[in-house]
Amino acid sequence: MNTYTLPDQTGHFGIFGGRFVPETLMKAVTQLEQAYLEAKNDPVFQSKFKRLLEEYVGRATPLYYAENLTKYAGGAQIYLKREDLNHTGAHKINNAIGQALLATKMGKRKIVAETGAGQHGVATATVCALLNLECIVFMGEEDIKRQALNVFRMELLGAKVVSVTSGSATLKDAVNEALRYWVANVDDTHYLLGSVMGPHPFPMMVRDFQSVIGSETKQQFLARNGRLPEAVVACIGGGSNAMGMFYPFIEDNEVKLFGVEAAGQGVETAFHAASLTKGSPGVLHGSLMYLLQNEDGQIQEAHSISAGLDYPGVGPEHSYLKESGRAAYRSVTDEDALEAFQLLSKVEGIIPALESAHAIAFALKLAAEMGPDKNIVVCLSGRGDKDVDAVKARLEGGNR
Amino acid sequence: MNVVERAFGLVKEAGRKAFVPYIMAGDGGLESLTDRLILLEKFGATAIEVGVPFSDPVADGPTIQRAGIRALKGGTTLKGIIAELEKAREAVSVPIILMTYLNPIYAYGIKSFVKDIQRAGVGGCIIPDLPLEEESIIAPKLEEAEVELIRLVTPTTPIERIEQIASKGSGFLYAVTVKGITGARNGFDEELFSFLQKTKEVSSIPVLAGFGISSPEQISHLTQYCDGVVVGSKIIELFNNNDLKEMKELMSALNHSSKMA
């Protein structure tokens, strides 16, 4: 077993990561890093965090043995880590609570966040309502149209949603605007970044807050089976649910780690979000990571049926784990994800988020290649209520 | 001595202040770049900052964002810009400073980038998303090629860090006037002047103020506290409106004010 200690003190995972931000933000990211390192070893902070996860979010989430899905796949045993049962319906709340507590610890009462589909925005708005923090969420104009219900949810929770019209008016541009806002309001505002990306310490901090997923999974699986699973599977946009699942297993080399990217209409087309499969290293949003970019280093638009995976980059730690070979990265098309979405609904009575449906689709293939004495845990990162309209339109529209 | 250093030395000797306009390469067509450089030199630029368009310019406000989008739509690439600058070398004698986010450089290849800009006669480089902590990725190669890395300090930079950055400094120190992104602003707060003064005190190289500067009055006021100004969004706007008269007035305002000083 190798001891895994990344990132290093400067926030790098091998060549990846770092702090590629304008000088105006250096003070804030340095301050954030210090505050986080203190909080990490502060029993008061940790007990507050744990209490909110238990009483407010509803943790621990169950590890569910999906017998029907296992039968359907006809191979390895499949377990689902039920992050969909969290308050607000996805894993995003774990990180939102951690960072909002940290913001109050730093004396910052204003929160800015970006959101794509709206899940991170809703989680952030929820925590801000709970802790009485001012909340501004930047969201691409396109996404606002596609996710009108989530916009209303955030407003109901007291957040101000700002429409982003610059660039491609999607998640990447929402991050740009949130960063610009942060640069201009850095004294009293914390940027509550939703994934394992951005400048150090965000990738490390978000991973740590999300690693409750993997820690619980490990304990629950051990308690039930007296051993560890052969594989864990999670979907990857920026990569926060996957990193939270992988991290506690990272030194257990017998456990294979699989990240599943969105192949959209196919990785051989121009319409996908498979940054690790088809991208190359570059610098965006504060970090060196795998990106979808053209040969001139201009960032390209990502495409996926799932708005949460629709991002042209992937966290630096995943970029590192790909190169080191510790984790393997695969991709699943819109079509296969849609099929898995319907299948899980029918056979298990669980409607998964479209993001998580990518992980399910890959796990089915993986399970079929493995014997029944083997075990796979899939991170079911969120529930699919938010997606039923889009799926209905897609299925009825015959656009298959 | 590097060309940037020499140009600033001459300005200082003459008891004048520096004026560095910023233009977005490829805005108005890459073929117009050389003509614009010649014009800005004629209007008295000390050096000229040439922006490289990027799809995700997080340090820039709407004016420069839009200029970048126009340039990208016109098919502008870093390779094309460097080739154009190499051609412009004969016609333009003021130093050219390339301002680019890191990713276009990274995609170009850091080694080839440094080699190619050196050959094109570029005197300096400003990389707004490359803080001190990450600069080893390119700084040693630039130094070897005698291309100045222009570093930024901002009102949020603690004084010890300003000193640290200034001590590394080459060319000039770019003092960002606002907590915020680029783009014209109506006024500056009082803190700014003490920030500029503090920065001046600890810096052995010239200090230029930039971000949000758009009027002759602002320029006269600010240059009482520093060695010159960088003006970006306003210059872009004036080129876009083809208002060369106002551009000339803006750029001569400085020499007028410094003669008074």
XYZ file of C-alpha atoms in Angstrom:
661
model
C 0.000 0.000 0.000
C 1.354 3.409 -0.954
C 0.728 6.391 1.219
C -1.159 9.002 -0.760
C -0.549 12.557 0.404
C -1.601 14.739 -2.504
C -1.965 17.565 -3.117
C 1.486 18.832 -2.140
C 1.815 21.990 -0.076
C 1.486 24.198 -3.127
C -1.738 22.542 -4.192
C -0.373 20.397 -7.016
C -1.294 16.843 -7.928
C 1.763 15.993 -10.021
C 1.724 18.647 -12.764
C -1.994 19.292 -12.237
C -3.818 21.698 -9.929
C -2.119 24.818 -8.590
C -3.432 28.351 -8.207
C -3.681 30.004 -11.604
C -5.712 33.012 -10.524
C -5.394 36.776 -10.905
C -3.260 38.374 -8.204
C -6.384 40.037 -6.718
C -7.580 36.601 -5.574
C -4.298 35.342 -4.126
C -4.987 36.821 -0.715
C -8.424 35.211 -0.622
C -7.270 31.747 -1.694
C -4.357 31.858 0.751
C -6.685 32.932 3.539
C -9.133 30.201 2.567
C -6.393 27.599 2.618
C -5.330 28.630 6.124
C -8.891 28.722 7.398
C -9.562 25.293 5.920
C -6.432 23.706 7.360
C -7.408 25.069 10.780
C -10.992 23.843 10.435
C -9.780 20.414 9.402
C -8.167 19.942 12.803
C -10.746 21.875 14.776
C -13.032 19.503 16.722
C -15.676 22.206 17.127
C -15.881 22.814 13.382
C -15.865 19.099 12.613
C -18.614 18.321 15.099
C -20.796 21.127 13.692
C -20.249 19.740 10.198
C -21.014 16.190 11.311
C -24.131 17.231 13.182
C -25.559 19.090 10.175
C -24.792 16.136 7.908
C -26.678 13.842 10.271
C -29.612 15.969 11.351
C -30.104 18.258 8.385
C -28.920 16.257 5.389
C -30.005 12.865 6.732
C -26.672 11.044 6.691
C -25.497 8.348 6.714
C -27.104 7.534 3.363
C -27.862 3.835 2.831
C -25.695 1.440 0.890
C -28.368 -0.469 -0.980
C -27.895 -3.898 -2.500
C -29.641 -3.655 -5.883
C -30.739 -7.244 -6.302
C -32.952 -6.670 -9.343
C -30.335 -4.650 -11.151
C -27.755 -7.321 -10.306
C -29.985 -10.001 -11.819
C -30.527 -7.876 -14.889
C -26.795 -7.343 -15.409
C -26.068 -11.030 -14.863
C -22.642 -10.788 -13.268
C -21.102 -9.011 -10.288
C -23.235 -7.917 -7.330
C -24.251 -4.245 -7.628
C -24.652 -1.908 -4.653
C -25.887 1.669 -4.812
C -24.629 4.399 -2.512
C -27.821 6.404 -2.096
C -26.666 10.046 -2.283
C -30.006 10.708 -3.962
C -31.602 10.434 -0.530
C -29.765 13.466 0.807
C -31.684 16.647 1.569
C -31.959 18.594 -1.737
C -31.568 15.358 -3.666
C -27.877 15.038 -4.411
C -24.389 14.865 -2.945
C -23.832 18.592 -3.591
C -25.165 19.535 -0.147
C -22.220 17.839 1.645
C -19.768 20.336 0.208
C -22.148 23.304 0.409
C -22.517 22.811 4.165
C -18.777 22.429 4.707
C -17.892 25.573 2.804
C -20.718 27.684 4.206
C -19.578 26.805 7.732
C -16.058 27.765 6.731
C -17.292 31.092 5.310
C -18.973 31.976 8.628
C -15.788 30.972 10.433
C -13.882 33.448 8.235
C -16.476 36.125 8.992
C -17.755 36.224 5.410
C -21.528 36.631 5.248
C -21.905 36.737 1.475
C -21.754 33.719 -0.777
C -21.362 33.593 -4.531
C -21.745 30.348 -6.471
C -22.055 29.051 -10.002
C -24.509 26.448 -11.142
C -25.194 24.462 -14.281
C -28.341 22.403 -13.905
C -29.084 24.142 -10.652
C -28.324 21.345 -8.168
C -25.293 23.052 -6.671
C -27.153 26.360 -6.754
C -30.078 24.857 -4.869
C -27.759 23.216 -2.331
C -25.927 26.509 -1.812
C -29.139 28.536 -1.543
C -30.425 25.988 0.979
C -27.403 26.237 3.234
C -27.400 30.027 2.954
C -31.037 30.073 4.082
C -30.112 27.851 7.006
C -27.115 29.919 8.083
C -28.623 33.291 7.176
C -26.036 34.154 4.524
C -26.561 36.381 1.506
C -26.475 34.264 -1.649
C -25.876 35.128 -5.308
C -25.909 32.363 -7.901
C -24.606 32.823 -11.439
C -26.316 30.638 -14.003
C -26.026 30.553 -17.784
C -28.937 32.022 -19.702
C -29.338 28.724 -21.576
C -29.455 26.743 -18.343
C -31.966 29.165 -16.814
C -34.290 28.368 -19.700
C -33.740 24.629 -19.366
C -34.074 24.557 -15.568
C -36.742 27.127 -14.763
C -37.983 25.126 -11.782
C -34.587 25.131 -10.086
C -34.343 28.890 -10.609
C -37.630 29.280 -8.775
C -36.405 26.949 -6.019
C -33.308 29.055 -5.454
C -35.368 32.239 -5.343
C -37.778 30.627 -2.916
C -34.778 29.889 -0.706
C -33.849 33.560 -0.777
C -31.021 33.492 -3.315
C -30.531 35.973 -6.114
C -30.060 34.221 -9.470
C -28.075 36.185 -12.041
C -28.370 35.287 -15.703
C -25.056 34.913 -17.525
C -25.148 35.875 -21.192
C -21.416 35.976 -21.930
C -19.633 33.277 -23.927
C -21.703 30.143 -24.445
C -24.076 31.132 -21.582
C -23.627 27.775 -19.815
C -21.795 26.430 -16.750
C -18.274 27.408 -17.858
C -19.412 31.001 -18.345
C -21.241 30.957 -15.021
C -17.896 30.043 -13.405
C -16.219 32.942 -15.263
C -18.823 35.401 -13.970
C -18.678 34.012 -10.431
C -14.883 34.444 -10.502
C -15.225 38.006 -11.828
C -17.741 38.767 -9.109
C -15.427 37.297 -6.509
C -12.490 39.392 -7.774
C -14.597 42.541 -7.284
C -16.117 41.568 -3.915
C -13.386 39.498 -2.364
C -13.306 41.305 1.002
C -16.658 40.125 2.299
C -17.581 37.307 -0.095
C -16.757 33.610 -0.200
C -16.889 31.760 -3.519
C -18.658 28.489 -2.804
C -17.307 26.439 -5.689
C -19.344 23.319 -6.381
C -16.820 20.794 -7.595
C -13.268 19.498 -7.161
C -11.882 22.178 -9.433
C -10.666 25.751 -9.276
C -7.558 27.026 -7.517
C -6.022 25.300 -4.494
C -7.422 24.690 -1.871
C -10.783 24.069 -3.590
C -10.021 20.662 -5.171
C -8.632 19.326 -1.892
C -11.285 20.923 0.300
C -14.263 19.861 -1.809
C -12.837 16.333 -2.001
C -12.486 16.215 1.779
C -16.029 17.462 2.362
C -17.340 14.910 -0.135
C -15.216 12.028 1.121
C -17.962 11.262 3.629
C -19.465 9.352 0.660
C -16.532 6.958 0.335
C -15.895 6.648 4.079
C -19.485 5.598 4.751
C -19.437 3.249 1.777
C -16.287 1.585 2.997
C -17.628 1.059 6.520
C -21.030 -0.098 5.318
C -19.592 -2.528 2.808
C -17.097 -3.928 5.309
C -19.775 -4.349 7.967
C -21.978 -6.224 5.553
C -19.446 -8.333 3.664
C -16.315 -8.337 5.774
C -14.250 -7.204 2.797
C -13.972 -4.406 0.256
C -15.701 -4.261 -3.145
C -13.708 -5.073 -6.285
C -14.778 -1.842 -7.970
C -16.424 1.510 -7.317
C -18.043 3.530 -10.089
C -19.046 7.199 -10.210
C -19.986 9.730 -12.883
C -17.709 12.687 -13.617
C -18.472 16.235 -14.639
C -16.112 18.324 -12.549
C -15.737 15.170 -10.498
C -16.868 15.877 -6.924
C -19.034 12.830 -6.206
C -16.405 10.589 -7.811
C -13.555 12.118 -5.829
C -15.595 11.844 -2.627
C -16.196 8.180 -3.378
C -12.657 7.372 -4.579
C -10.574 9.143 -1.964
C -11.149 6.818 1.007
C -10.312 3.857 -1.272
C -7.262 5.388 -2.888
C -4.719 3.348 -0.925
C -6.743 0.133 -1.291
C -5.199 -0.975 -4.540
C -7.414 -4.052 -4.767
C -10.405 -1.740 -5.304
C -10.638 -0.558 -8.912
C -11.837 3.033 -9.356
C -13.907 3.893 -12.425
C -14.947 7.417 -13.399
C -17.617 7.745 -16.070
C -17.674 10.799 -18.327
C -20.464 11.963 -20.584
C -19.881 10.856 -24.179
C -22.892 12.919 -25.355
C -23.597 11.971 -28.954
C -20.358 9.973 -29.025
C -16.697 10.748 -28.305
C -15.989 10.507 -32.041
C -18.342 13.493 -32.611
C -17.797 17.108 -31.528
C -20.703 16.810 -29.074
C -19.494 15.300 -25.826
C -18.113 16.262 -22.411
C -15.375 13.628 -22.150
C -12.485 15.858 -21.028
C -10.304 12.986 -19.787
C -11.029 10.660 -22.701
C -10.652 13.227 -25.478
C -9.147 16.370 -23.958
C -5.634 17.539 -23.159
C -4.012 19.313 -20.189
C -4.454 23.060 -19.941
C -5.267 25.890 -17.550
C -8.804 27.076 -16.847
C -10.626 28.457 -13.812
C -7.540 28.462 -11.644
C -6.236 24.983 -12.222
C -4.120 22.882 -14.576
C -6.345 20.012 -15.646
C -7.650 18.071 -18.621
C -9.726 20.313 -20.884
C -11.698 20.224 -24.079
C -9.851 22.790 -26.166
C -8.816 23.468 -29.727
C -5.196 23.546 -30.872
C -4.961 27.263 -30.068
C -5.910 26.695 -26.457
C -9.427 28.107 -26.789
C -11.873 26.242 -24.588
C -14.563 24.319 -26.425
C -18.142 23.796 -25.438
C -19.103 20.550 -23.799
C -22.268 18.663 -24.711
C -24.267 16.217 -22.646
C -27.908 15.426 -22.064
C -27.037 15.843 -18.417
C -26.464 19.487 -17.510
C -24.386 18.480 -14.477
C -21.755 16.809 -16.663
C -21.791 19.581 -19.247
C -18.398 21.110 -18.387
C -15.283 21.219 -20.594
C -12.824 20.387 -17.810
C -12.304 17.876 -15.040
C -10.780 18.309 -11.603
C -6.959 18.230 -11.300
C -6.927 15.190 -9.015
C -8.834 13.121 -11.579
C -6.390 14.383 -14.212
C -3.599 13.094 -11.991
C -5.289 9.755 -11.213
C -5.759 9.191 -14.920
C -2.063 9.728 -15.611
C -0.942 7.677 -12.602
C -3.298 4.896 -13.645
C -4.847 4.584 -10.170
C -8.289 5.336 -11.579
C -9.689 4.413 -14.983
C -11.989 6.684 -16.945
C -14.681 5.566 -19.359
C -17.539 7.327 -21.110
C -21.227 6.680 -21.708
C -23.401 8.238 -24.428
C -26.637 10.202 -23.952
C -28.527 7.266 -25.370
C -27.068 4.678 -23.001
C -27.584 6.994 -20.044
C -31.247 7.477 -21.017
C -31.675 3.723 -21.190
C -30.117 3.265 -17.750
C -32.328 6.075 -16.428
C -35.433 4.145 -17.469
C -34.081 0.767 -16.465
C -33.244 1.719 -12.886
C -36.659 3.356 -12.562
C -38.378 0.168 -13.724
C -36.385 -2.560 -12.003
C -35.517 -0.866 -8.711
C -38.129 1.872 -8.371
C -35.355 4.456 -8.179
C -35.330 7.361 -10.646
C -31.681 8.408 -10.892
C -30.335 11.794 -11.917
C -29.209 11.737 -15.561
C -25.676 12.301 -14.283
C -25.827 9.190 -12.098
C -27.479 7.235 -14.919
C -24.121 7.428 -16.725
C -22.506 5.558 -13.831
C -25.325 2.986 -13.815
C -24.952 2.393 -17.554
C -21.241 1.692 -17.231
C -21.699 -0.461 -14.100
C -24.090 -2.716 -16.028
C -21.403 -3.408 -18.633
C -18.728 -3.839 -16.006
C -20.846 -6.205 -13.912
C -21.511 -8.395 -16.928
C -17.760 -8.866 -17.386
C -17.248 -9.890 -13.753
C -18.292 -13.039 -11.896
C -21.131 -13.179 -9.324
C -18.567 -13.481 -6.525
C -17.397 -9.931 -7.304
C -18.894 -6.643 -6.078
C -19.389 -3.182 -7.525
C -20.523 -0.067 -5.675
C -22.061 2.694 -7.799
C -22.374 6.200 -6.455
C -25.949 7.188 -7.135
C -25.069 10.854 -6.813
C -28.543 12.327 -7.203
C -32.195 11.707 -7.829
C -33.864 12.216 -11.183
C -36.914 14.323 -10.333
C -35.219 17.345 -11.887
C -34.752 15.423 -15.151
C -38.172 13.878 -15.750
C -39.406 16.777 -17.894
C -36.341 16.711 -20.109
C -36.433 12.931 -20.428
C -40.148 13.002 -21.229
C -39.609 15.603 -23.945
C -36.720 13.639 -25.368
C -38.537 10.301 -25.402
C -41.742 11.761 -26.811
C -39.909 13.912 -29.295
C -38.538 10.786 -30.932
C -35.151 12.457 -30.892
C -33.393 9.206 -30.022
C 19.265 45.778 -21.511
C 15.815 44.649 -22.566
C 13.806 46.920 -24.871
C 11.092 47.482 -22.278
C 13.575 48.513 -19.640
C 15.291 50.858 -22.084
C 12.037 52.513 -23.150
C 11.052 53.188 -19.554
C 14.538 54.431 -18.771
C 14.267 57.005 -21.551
C 10.883 58.214 -20.358
C 12.211 58.612 -16.839
C 15.324 60.473 -17.995
C 13.123 62.912 -19.864
C 11.133 63.467 -16.667
C 8.020 62.158 -18.311
C 5.386 59.579 -17.508
C 4.749 56.402 -19.450
C 1.617 55.721 -21.443
C 0.969 52.121 -22.408
C -2.132 51.531 -24.527
C -3.669 48.068 -24.768
C -5.201 46.729 -27.941
C -6.761 43.374 -28.683
C -4.936 41.656 -31.525
C -7.341 40.669 -34.287
C -10.064 43.103 -33.213
C -10.748 44.949 -36.458
C -8.881 42.222 -38.333
C -5.373 40.945 -37.673
C -4.211 42.720 -40.829
C -4.939 46.076 -39.138
C -2.646 45.284 -36.182
C 0.510 46.818 -37.632
C -1.305 50.022 -38.656
C -2.703 50.397 -35.164
C 0.717 49.868 -33.612
C 2.212 52.526 -35.889
C -0.573 54.955 -34.994
C -0.179 54.385 -31.250
C 3.560 54.916 -31.538
C 2.887 58.154 -33.382
C 0.528 59.265 -30.599
C 3.343 58.811 -28.116
C 2.991 55.318 -26.626
C 5.921 54.297 -24.429
C 5.204 50.649 -25.118
C 2.153 48.826 -26.475
C 0.339 45.993 -24.834
C -1.024 43.537 -27.387
C -3.824 41.350 -26.059
C -4.276 37.762 -27.175
C -7.960 36.796 -27.338
C -9.076 33.953 -25.051
C -12.412 32.197 -24.777
C -12.566 32.587 -20.973
C -10.958 35.872 -19.902
C -11.792 35.902 -16.178
C -9.838 39.074 -15.383
C -11.562 41.128 -18.050
C -14.707 43.199 -18.157
C -17.280 43.417 -20.964
C -15.330 45.716 -23.336
C -12.261 43.487 -23.568
C -14.426 40.330 -23.523
C -16.322 41.576 -26.563
C -13.137 42.608 -28.349
C -11.778 39.106 -27.718
C -14.905 37.476 -29.106
C -14.696 39.655 -32.227
C -11.051 38.685 -32.670
C -11.740 34.971 -32.190
C -14.650 35.093 -34.614
C -12.264 36.585 -37.143
C -10.058 33.522 -36.744
C -7.260 35.147 -34.722
C -4.747 32.717 -33.239
C -1.655 33.200 -31.088
C 0.430 31.825 -33.945
C -1.060 34.392 -36.325
C -0.435 37.211 -33.859
C 3.207 36.299 -33.368
C 3.717 36.097 -37.137
C 2.096 39.519 -37.566
C 4.264 41.020 -34.815
C 7.361 39.639 -36.469
C 6.366 41.403 -39.672
C 5.594 44.627 -37.785
C 9.061 44.704 -36.271
C 10.527 46.902 -38.994
C 7.735 49.457 -38.844
C 7.325 49.773 -35.071
C 10.110 50.709 -32.692
C 8.324 50.988 -29.315
C 8.434 47.759 -27.277
C 5.610 45.280 -27.710
C 4.285 43.563 -24.612
C 2.117 40.522 -25.141
C -0.770 40.130 -22.715
C -2.194 36.640 -22.708
C -3.870 34.179 -20.387
C -1.757 31.118 -19.737
C -3.759 28.517 -21.633
C -3.044 29.739 -25.181
C 0.673 29.678 -24.238
C 0.346 26.208 -22.712
C -1.361 24.878 -25.819
C 1.277 26.534 -28.038
C 4.020 24.873 -26.039
C 5.887 27.034 -23.515
C 9.308 26.482 -25.053
C 8.221 27.243 -28.616
C 6.213 30.225 -27.430
C 9.224 31.827 -25.758
C 11.455 31.082 -28.726
C 8.939 32.464 -31.222
C 8.107 35.685 -29.360
C 11.802 36.328 -28.874
C 12.324 35.978 -32.602
C 9.345 38.289 -33.215
C 11.013 40.927 -31.043
C 8.408 40.923 -28.271
C 9.864 42.748 -25.281
C 7.632 41.559 -22.479
C 4.795 39.352 -21.403
C 1.870 39.886 -19.023
C 0.022 36.766 -17.916
C -2.921 37.779 -15.706
C -3.677 34.288 -14.380
C -0.090 33.480 -13.446
C 0.678 34.520 -9.855
C 4.157 34.377 -8.336
C 3.515 30.885 -6.947
C 3.047 29.369 -10.402
C 5.419 31.434 -12.511
C 8.247 28.882 -12.539
C 6.319 27.228 -15.342
C 7.584 29.943 -17.701
C 9.569 32.673 -15.885
C 13.060 31.079 -16.183
C 12.609 30.554 -19.919
C 11.481 34.151 -20.432
C 14.422 35.409 -18.430
C 16.837 33.369 -20.478
C 15.304 34.820 -23.646
C 15.488 38.336 -22.161
C 11.757 38.823 -22.485
C 10.497 40.683 -19.419
C 7.764 39.069 -17.345
C 5.604 41.973 -16.181
C 4.126 41.153 -12.775
C 0.954 42.500 -11.230
C 0.208 43.819 -7.775
C -3.286 44.741 -6.585
C -4.968 46.575 -3.706
C -5.475 43.167 -2.031
C -1.772 42.311 -2.182
C -0.210 42.573 1.316
C 2.764 44.937 1.536
C 5.325 42.157 2.169
C 4.089 40.438 -0.944
C 4.268 43.659 -2.963
C 7.900 43.884 -1.866
C 8.515 40.284 -2.829
C 6.936 40.738 -6.254
C 8.706 44.050 -6.822
C 12.065 42.480 -5.978
C 11.559 39.874 -8.719
C 10.273 42.549 -11.005
C 11.441 43.104 -14.502
C 10.299 45.774 -16.947
C 7.722 47.552 -14.845
C 5.335 46.693 -12.067
C 1.698 46.654 -13.127
C -0.379 48.058 -10.278
C -4.017 47.078 -10.692
C -6.040 50.071 -9.536
C -9.202 48.299 -8.501
C -10.457 45.219 -6.759
C -12.144 44.003 -9.875
C -11.875 43.337 -13.556
C -10.810 45.538 -16.472
C -13.133 48.220 -17.800
C -13.776 51.947 -17.558
C -14.850 53.358 -14.192
C -15.981 56.744 -13.024
C -13.853 57.146 -9.955
C -11.238 55.615 -7.736
C -11.321 55.315 -3.985
C -8.865 56.959 -1.637
C -7.238 53.649 -0.714
C -5.894 53.483 -4.222
C -3.552 56.409 -3.819
C -1.981 55.041 -0.680
C -1.653 51.659 -2.396
C 0.162 53.290 -5.321
C 2.391 55.253 -2.979
C 3.259 52.155 -0.944
C 4.020 50.270 -4.126
C 6.203 53.099 -5.441
C 8.156 53.132 -2.193
C 9.115 49.470 -2.322
C 9.660 49.140 -6.062
C 12.974 49.812 -7.765
C 11.344 49.465 -11.183
C 8.692 51.790 -12.667
C 5.141 51.397 -11.376
C 2.302 51.724 -13.877
C -1.339 51.945 -12.900
C -3.868 50.034 -14.941
C -7.521 48.813 -15.004
C -10.428 51.204 -15.176
C -8.514 54.246 -16.471
C -10.341 56.132 -19.205
C -10.080 59.924 -18.932
C -7.336 62.578 -19.135
C -8.323 63.743 -15.636
C -7.844 60.285 -14.156
C -4.516 60.002 -15.912
C -3.231 63.340 -14.566
C -4.411 62.454 -11.115
C -3.000 58.932 -10.992
C 0.378 59.801 -12.460
C 1.085 61.983 -9.452
C 1.478 58.707 -7.579
C 3.146 56.465 -10.167
C 5.291 56.382 -13.285
C 2.595 55.983 -15.874
C -0.618 54.286 -16.916
C -1.953 51.401 -18.938
C -5.206 52.135 -20.744
C -7.108 49.243 -22.286
C -10.889 49.224 -22.551
C -11.011 52.914 -23.485
C -8.493 52.508 -26.315
C -10.415 49.492 -27.607
C -13.621 51.484 -27.545
C -12.018 54.382 -29.398
C -10.605 52.109 -32.091
C -13.963 50.418 -32.374
C -15.682 53.798 -32.875
C -12.800 54.944 -35.050
C -12.462 58.022 -32.828
C -8.797 58.780 -33.412
C -9.161 62.383 -32.381
C -10.163 61.514 -28.842
C -7.453 58.860 -28.732
C -4.836 61.450 -29.603
C -6.171 63.823 -26.943
C -6.219 61.079 -24.342
C -2.650 60.108 -25.071
C -1.321 63.647 -25.165
C -3.114 64.550 -21.936
C -0.371 62.721 -20.144
C 2.570 64.642 -21.556
C 0.717 67.815 -20.852
C 0.093 66.836 -17.234
C 3.635 65.666 -16.652
C 5.037 68.915 -18.005
C 2.966 70.679 -15.396
C 4.190 68.405 -12.657
